[in-house]
CSV table of C-alpha atoms in Angstrom, one decimal:
chain,number,residue,atom,x,y,z
Y,1,MET,CA,-0.3,-0.3,0.0
Y,2,LEU,CA,3.2,2.5,0.4
Y,3,LEU,CA,4.4,1.9,-2.9
Y,4,ALA,CA,1.0,2.6,-3.7
Y,5,LEU,CA,0.9,5.5,-2.1
Y,6,VAL,CA,4.4,7.0,-3.4
Y,7,TRP,CA,3.1,5.2,-7.8
Y,8,LEU,CA,-0.6,7.6,-6.7
Y,9,SER,CA,0.7,10.4,-5.4
Y,10,PRO,CA,1.8,12.4,-9.0
Y,11,LEU,CA,-1.6,11.7,-9.9
Y,12,LEU,CA,-3.5,12.8,-6.5
Y,13,TRP,CA,-1.4,16.3,-6.7
Y,14,MET,CA,-2.2,16.8,-10.0
Y,15,GLY,CA,-6.2,15.9,-9.6
Y,16,VAL,CA,-6.1,18.4,-6.1
Y,17,THR,CA,-4.0,21.6,-8.1
Y,18,ALA,CA,-6.7,21.5,-11.2
Y,19,PHE,CA,-9.0,22.7,-8.6
Y,20,LYS,CA,-7.0,25.3,-7.1
Y,21,ALA,CA,-6.4,28.5,-7.4
Y,22,ARG,CA,-3.9,30.4,-9.4
Y,23,ALA,CA,-3.0,31.9,-6.0
Y,24,GLU,CA,-2.6,28.8,-4.1
Y,25,VAL,CA,-0.4,26.7,-6.0
Y,26,PHE,CA,2.8,28.7,-5.1
Y,27,ASP,CA,1.6,29.9,-1.3
Y,28,PRO,CA,3.1,28.1,0.9
Y,29,GLN,CA,0.4,29.0,3.7
Y,30,ALA,CA,-2.1,27.0,1.6
Y,31,GLY,CA,-2.7,23.7,2.4
Y,32,PHE,CA,-2.6,20.4,0.3
Y,33,TRP,CA,-6.7,20.6,-0.8
Y,34,PRO,CA,-7.8,23.6,-2.5
Y,35,ALA,CA,-9.7,26.4,-0.2
Y,36,HIS,CA,-12.6,26.3,-3.2
Y,37,TRP,CA,-13.1,23.5,-5.7
Y,38,ASN,CA,-12.7,25.7,-8.6
Y,39,TRP,CA,-14.2,24.2,-11.7
Y,40,SER,CA,-13.6,27.0,-13.6
Y,41,ASN,CA,-9.7,26.2,-15.1
Y,42,PHE,CA,-11.1,22.9,-17.2
Y,43,SER,CA,-13.4,25.6,-18.9
Y,44,SER,CA,-10.6,27.6,-18.9
Y,45,ALA,CA,-8.2,24.8,-20.6
Y,46,TRP,CA,-10.7,23.8,-22.7
Y,47,ALA,CA,-11.5,27.2,-24.5
Y,48,VAL,CA,-8.0,27.8,-24.9
Y,49,ALA,CA,-7.8,25.0,-27.9
Y,50,PRO,CA,-9.9,23.3,-29.5
Y,51,PHE,CA,-9.6,20.5,-27.2
Y,52,ASP,CA,-12.9,19.2,-28.9
Y,53,VAL,CA,-11.2,18.8,-32.2
Y,54,TYR,CA,-8.3,17.1,-31.0
Y,55,LEU,CA,-10.1,14.8,-28.8
Y,56,LEU,CA,-12.1,13.5,-31.8
Y,57,ASN,CA,-8.9,13.1,-33.7
Y,58,SER,CA,-7.3,10.8,-31.1
Y,59,LEU,CA,-10.5,9.1,-30.9
Y,60,ILE,CA,-10.4,8.1,-34.5
Y,61,SER,CA,-6.7,7.7,-34.7
Y,62,THR,CA,-6.1,5.6,-31.8
Y,63,GLY,CA,-9.4,3.9,-32.7
Y,64,GLY,CA,-8.5,3.1,-36.0
Y,65,ILE,CA,-4.9,2.2,-35.2
Y,66,LEU,CA,-6.6,-0.6,-32.4
Y,67,ALA,CA,-9.4,-1.6,-35.3
Y,68,ALA,CA,-5.9,-2.6,-38.3
Y,69,GLN,CA,-3.8,-3.8,-36.0
Y,70,LEU,CA,-5.8,-6.1,-34.6
Y,71,LEU,CA,-6.7,-7.3,-37.6
Y,72,THR,CA,-3.4,-7.7,-39.6
Y,73,VAL,CA,-2.3,-8.9,-35.4
Y,74,VAL,CA,-4.7,-11.6,-35.6
Y,75,LEU,CA,-4.1,-13.2,-39.2
Y,76,ALA,CA,-0.3,-13.2,-38.8
Y,77,ALA,CA,-0.3,-14.7,-35.9
Y,78,TYR,CA,-2.3,-17.4,-36.7
Y,79,ALA,CA,-0.2,-17.7,-39.8
Y,80,PHE,CA,2.6,-18.1,-37.7
Y,81,ALA,CA,1.3,-20.3,-35.0
Y,82,GLN,CA,-0.8,-22.4,-37.3
Y,83,LEU,CA,0.1,-22.6,-40.6
Y,84,ARG,CA,3.5,-24.5,-42.4
Y,85,PHE,CA,4.8,-22.7,-45.0
Y,86,ARG,CA,8.1,-22.2,-46.9
Y,87,GLY,CA,10.3,-19.3,-45.1
Y,88,LYS,CA,8.2,-19.0,-41.6
Y,89,ASN,CA,11.0,-19.1,-39.4
Y,90,VAL,CA,12.7,-16.4,-41.8
Y,91,LEU,CA,9.6,-14.2,-41.6
Y,92,PHE,CA,9.2,-14.4,-38.3
Y,93,GLY,CA,12.7,-13.1,-37.7
Y,94,LEU,CA,12.1,-10.3,-39.3
Y,95,PHE,CA,8.8,-9.4,-37.3
Y,96,LEU,CA,10.8,-9.8,-34.2
Y,97,LEU,CA,13.8,-7.9,-35.7
Y,98,GLN,CA,11.0,-5.2,-36.1
Y,99,ILE,CA,10.2,-5.3,-32.1
Y,100,MET,CA,14.2,-4.3,-31.8
Y,101,PHE,CA,14.5,-1.6,-33.6
Y,102,PRO,CA,13.2,1.9,-31.3
Y,103,ILE,CA,9.9,3.3,-33.2
Y,104,TYR,CA,11.8,6.3,-33.6
Y,105,ALA,CA,14.8,5.0,-36.4
Y,106,THR,CA,11.7,4.6,-38.2
Y,107,PHE,CA,10.2,7.6,-38.3
Y,108,LEU,CA,12.0,9.5,-41.5
Y,109,THR,CA,11.2,6.7,-43.7
Y,110,ASN,CA,7.6,7.0,-42.4
Y,111,PHE,CA,7.0,10.2,-43.4
Y,112,LEU,CA,8.4,10.2,-47.1
Y,113,THR,CA,6.2,7.1,-47.3
Y,114,VAL,CA,3.1,9.4,-45.7
Y,115,ARG,CA,4.4,12.5,-47.9
Y,116,SER,CA,4.3,10.5,-50.9
Y,117,LEU,CA,0.8,9.0,-50.8
Y,118,GLY,CA,-0.3,12.6,-50.0
Y,119,LEU,CA,-1.7,12.0,-46.1
Y,120,PHE,CA,0.9,14.2,-45.1
Y,121,ASP,CA,-1.5,16.8,-42.4
Y,122,HIS,CA,-4.5,14.0,-42.5
Y,123,VAL,CA,-6.0,11.5,-39.8
Y,124,LEU,CA,-5.0,8.7,-42.0
Y,125,ALA,CA,-1.0,10.0,-41.4
Y,126,LEU,CA,-1.6,9.0,-38.4
Y,127,ILE,CA,-3.3,5.4,-38.7
Y,128,VAL,CA,-1.3,4.2,-41.8
Y,129,PRO,CA,2.5,3.2,-40.1
Y,130,PHE,CA,1.1,1.7,-37.1
Y,131,ALA,CA,-1.5,-0.6,-39.0
Y,132,ALA,CA,0.7,-3.8,-37.7
Y,133,SER,CA,2.7,-4.5,-35.0
Y,134,GLY,CA,5.5,-7.1,-34.1
Y,135,TYR,CA,4.6,-6.8,-30.7
Y,136,GLY,CA,1.5,-8.0,-31.2
Y,137,THR,CA,2.0,-10.4,-33.9
Y,138,PHE,CA,4.2,-12.3,-31.4
Y,139,LEU,CA,2.3,-12.1,-28.2
Y,140,LEU,CA,-0.6,-13.5,-30.5
Y,141,ARG,CA,2.0,-16.1,-31.6
Y,142,GLN,CA,2.2,-17.6,-28.6
Y,143,ALA,CA,-1.2,-17.2,-27.2
Y,144,PHE,CA,-2.0,-19.0,-30.0
Y,145,ARG,CA,0.4,-21.9,-29.7
Y,146,GLN,CA,-1.0,-22.7,-26.2
Y,147,ILE,CA,-4.4,-24.0,-27.9
Y,148,PRO,CA,-4.2,-27.8,-27.7
Y,149,LEU,CA,-3.3,-29.1,-31.0
Y,150,GLU,CA,-7.4,-31.8,-30.5
Y,151,LEU,CA,-9.1,-28.4,-29.8
Y,152,ILE,CA,-7.9,-27.7,-33.6
Y,153,GLU,CA,-8.7,-31.1,-35.1
Y,154,ALA,CA,-11.7,-31.3,-33.9
Y,155,ALA,CA,-12.8,-28.2,-35.0
Y,156,ARG,CA,-11.0,-29.5,-38.4
Y,157,LEU,CA,-13.2,-32.6,-38.9
Y,158,ASP,CA,-16.2,-30.3,-38.2
Y,159,GLY,CA,-15.6,-28.9,-41.5
Y,160,CYS,CA,-13.9,-25.9,-40.5
Y,161,GLY,CA,-11.2,-24.2,-42.2
Y,162,HIS,CA,-8.7,-21.5,-41.2
Y,163,LEU,CA,-11.2,-18.7,-40.8
Y,164,GLY,CA,-13.4,-21.0,-39.0
Y,165,ILE,CA,-11.0,-22.0,-36.6
Y,166,LEU,CA,-9.3,-18.5,-35.8
Y,167,TRP,CA,-13.2,-17.0,-35.7
Y,168,HIS,CA,-14.6,-19.8,-33.4
Y,169,VAL,CA,-11.5,-22.3,-31.6
Y,170,CYS,CA,-8.6,-19.6,-31.4
Y,171,LEU,CA,-10.0,-16.5,-30.8
Y,172,PRO,CA,-12.6,-17.0,-27.6
Y,173,LEU,CA,-9.6,-19.2,-25.7
Y,174,THR,CA,-7.3,-16.2,-26.3
Y,175,ARG,CA,-9.1,-13.0,-25.2
Y,176,PRO,CA,-6.9,-12.1,-22.2
Y,177,ALA,CA,-4.2,-11.9,-24.2
Y,178,LEU,CA,-6.3,-9.9,-26.9
Y,179,LEU,CA,-7.5,-7.3,-24.3
Y,180,ALA,CA,-3.3,-6.8,-23.0
Y,181,PHE,CA,-2.8,-5.9,-26.7
Y,182,GLY,CA,-5.6,-3.7,-27.3
Y,183,ILE,CA,-4.9,-2.2,-23.7
Y,184,ILE,CA,-0.9,-1.3,-24.8
Y,185,SER,CA,-1.7,-0.8,-28.5
Y,186,VAL,CA,-4.5,2.4,-26.8
Y,187,VAL,CA,-1.9,3.9,-24.0
Y,188,THR,CA,0.9,3.5,-26.6
Y,189,HIS,CA,-0.8,5.6,-29.2
Y,190,TRP,CA,-2.9,7.9,-27.3
Y,191,ASN,CA,-0.6,8.9,-25.3
Y,192,ASP,CA,1.7,9.5,-28.9
Y,193,TYR,CA,3.2,13.1,-28.8
Y,194,ILE,CA,6.2,13.1,-31.5
Y,195,TRP,CA,4.3,11.5,-34.4
Y,196,PRO,CA,1.5,13.1,-34.8
Y,197,LEU,CA,3.9,16.6,-34.7
Y,198,LEU,CA,5.4,15.4,-37.1
Y,199,ALA,CA,2.5,13.8,-39.3
Y,200,THR,CA,0.3,17.1,-39.1
Y,201,ASN,CA,0.1,20.8,-39.1
Y,202,SER,CA,-2.9,22.0,-38.7
Y,203,ASP,CA,-5.3,22.6,-35.6
Y,204,HIS,CA,-8.2,21.1,-37.2
Y,205,GLU,CA,-5.7,17.5,-37.2
Y,206,ARG,CA,-4.0,17.4,-34.5
Y,207,THR,CA,-4.2,14.8,-31.1
Y,208,LEU,CA,-4.5,15.8,-27.7
Y,209,PRO,CA,-1.0,15.6,-26.7
Y,210,ILE,CA,0.2,17.7,-29.5
Y,211,GLY,CA,-2.7,20.2,-27.5
Y,212,LEU,CA,-1.7,20.1,-24.1
Y,213,GLY,CA,1.7,20.5,-25.1
Y,214,LEU,CA,0.8,23.5,-27.0
Y,215,LEU,CA,-1.0,24.9,-24.0
Y,216,ALA,CA,2.0,24.8,-21.9
Y,217,LYS,CA,3.8,26.6,-24.4
Y,218,ALA,CA,0.9,29.3,-24.1
Y,219,ASP,CA,1.3,29.3,-20.6
Y,220,SER,CA,4.9,29.2,-20.3
Y,221,GLY,CA,4.7,27.0,-17.7
Y,222,ALA,CA,2.9,29.7,-15.0
Y,223,ASP,CA,-0.7,28.7,-15.2
Y,224,TRP,CA,-0.3,25.5,-13.5
Y,225,THR,CA,-3.9,25.2,-12.4
Y,226,ARG,CA,-5.3,25.3,-16.0
Y,227,LEU,CA,-2.6,23.1,-17.1
Y,228,MET,CA,-3.2,20.6,-14.5
Y,229,ALA,CA,-6.7,20.5,-15.4
Y,230,ALA,CA,-5.9,20.0,-19.1
Y,231,THR,CA,-4.0,16.7,-18.3
Y,232,LEU,CA,-6.4,15.8,-16.2
Y,233,MET,CA,-8.7,15.9,-19.0
Y,234,VAL,CA,-6.4,14.0,-21.3
Y,235,ILE,CA,-5.6,10.7,-19.1
Y,236,ALA,CA,-9.6,10.8,-17.8
Y,237,PRO,CA,-10.7,8.6,-20.8
Y,238,LEU,CA,-7.0,6.6,-20.7
Y,239,LEU,CA,-7.6,6.2,-16.6
Y,240,CYS,CA,-11.8,4.8,-17.1
Y,241,VAL,CA,-11.2,2.3,-19.9
Y,242,PHE,CA,-8.4,0.8,-17.3
Y,243,PHE,CA,-10.7,1.2,-14.1
Y,244,VAL,CA,-13.1,-1.1,-16.2
Y,245,PHE,CA,-11.2,-4.1,-18.0
Y,246,GLN,CA,-8.0,-3.8,-15.2
Y,247,ARG,CA,-9.0,-7.5,-13.2
Y,248,ARG,CA,-9.0,-8.6,-16.8
Y,249,PHE,CA,-6.1,-7.3,-17.5
Y,250,VAL,CA,-4.0,-8.3,-14.6
Y,251,ASN,CA,-5.7,-11.8,-15.2
Y,252,SER,CA,-4.2,-11.3,-19.0
Y,253,PHE,CA,-0.4,-11.6,-17.9
Y,254,MET,CA,-1.0,-13.8,-14.6
Y,255,HIS,CA,-2.2,-16.3,-16.9
Y,256,ALA,CA,-0.4,-15.6,-20.2
Y,257,GLY,CA,2.1,-18.5,-19.2
Y,258,LEU,CA,-0.5,-21.4,-18.4
Y,259,LYS,CA,-2.2,-23.7,-21.0
């Protein structure tokens, strides 16, 4: 519980500061809790920048990436786990190699590709470079390999093809792994700052982290109450998702190595 309190202390400080008056932040006489809960910080932060547009762009880009990744990752993982074809190990090694490269090493080539496709400063520029995931393919491949071969053979005897086996056998048995990858993907791309900053150049295509950065730059770090209110709005959807799925998320890692 002490470690949990240490982990929660920055989040608690941010939440309390978001409701304080500006003068209370650096006043040594002011207590930890605000004298009056100031809800106007949220409306003030919302009015400084078009956060409604940023929120919509974040939802579209994060949801689009997750949908594309689930489609490509599931099919690729099933192929590597259950199919036999020439060059399988070499191709899977290339997938693993992609995991070893830092994501920032691919930004230049991704930027040139996006620009050549005419997608610069478009929401698709935030989705296309991340439509596949080497990590997700590896994670689900390991999960598919843990499925007993007898279940797959029984489904095949019942007339299921590869897509039928994938839909009726593999996916229901690997829901924890799918959920774990989904949460990791959403958190990663919801908080992404560098790539949206490179791939977009206008307010109507930017995402929430960029809007938060612009707000901090506009305030020059002085108005901490408004900045913390904006930060709380940015992370609130992620906190809600985690609290809803936290039990399944933890269970997915507890049972990841069990057959």
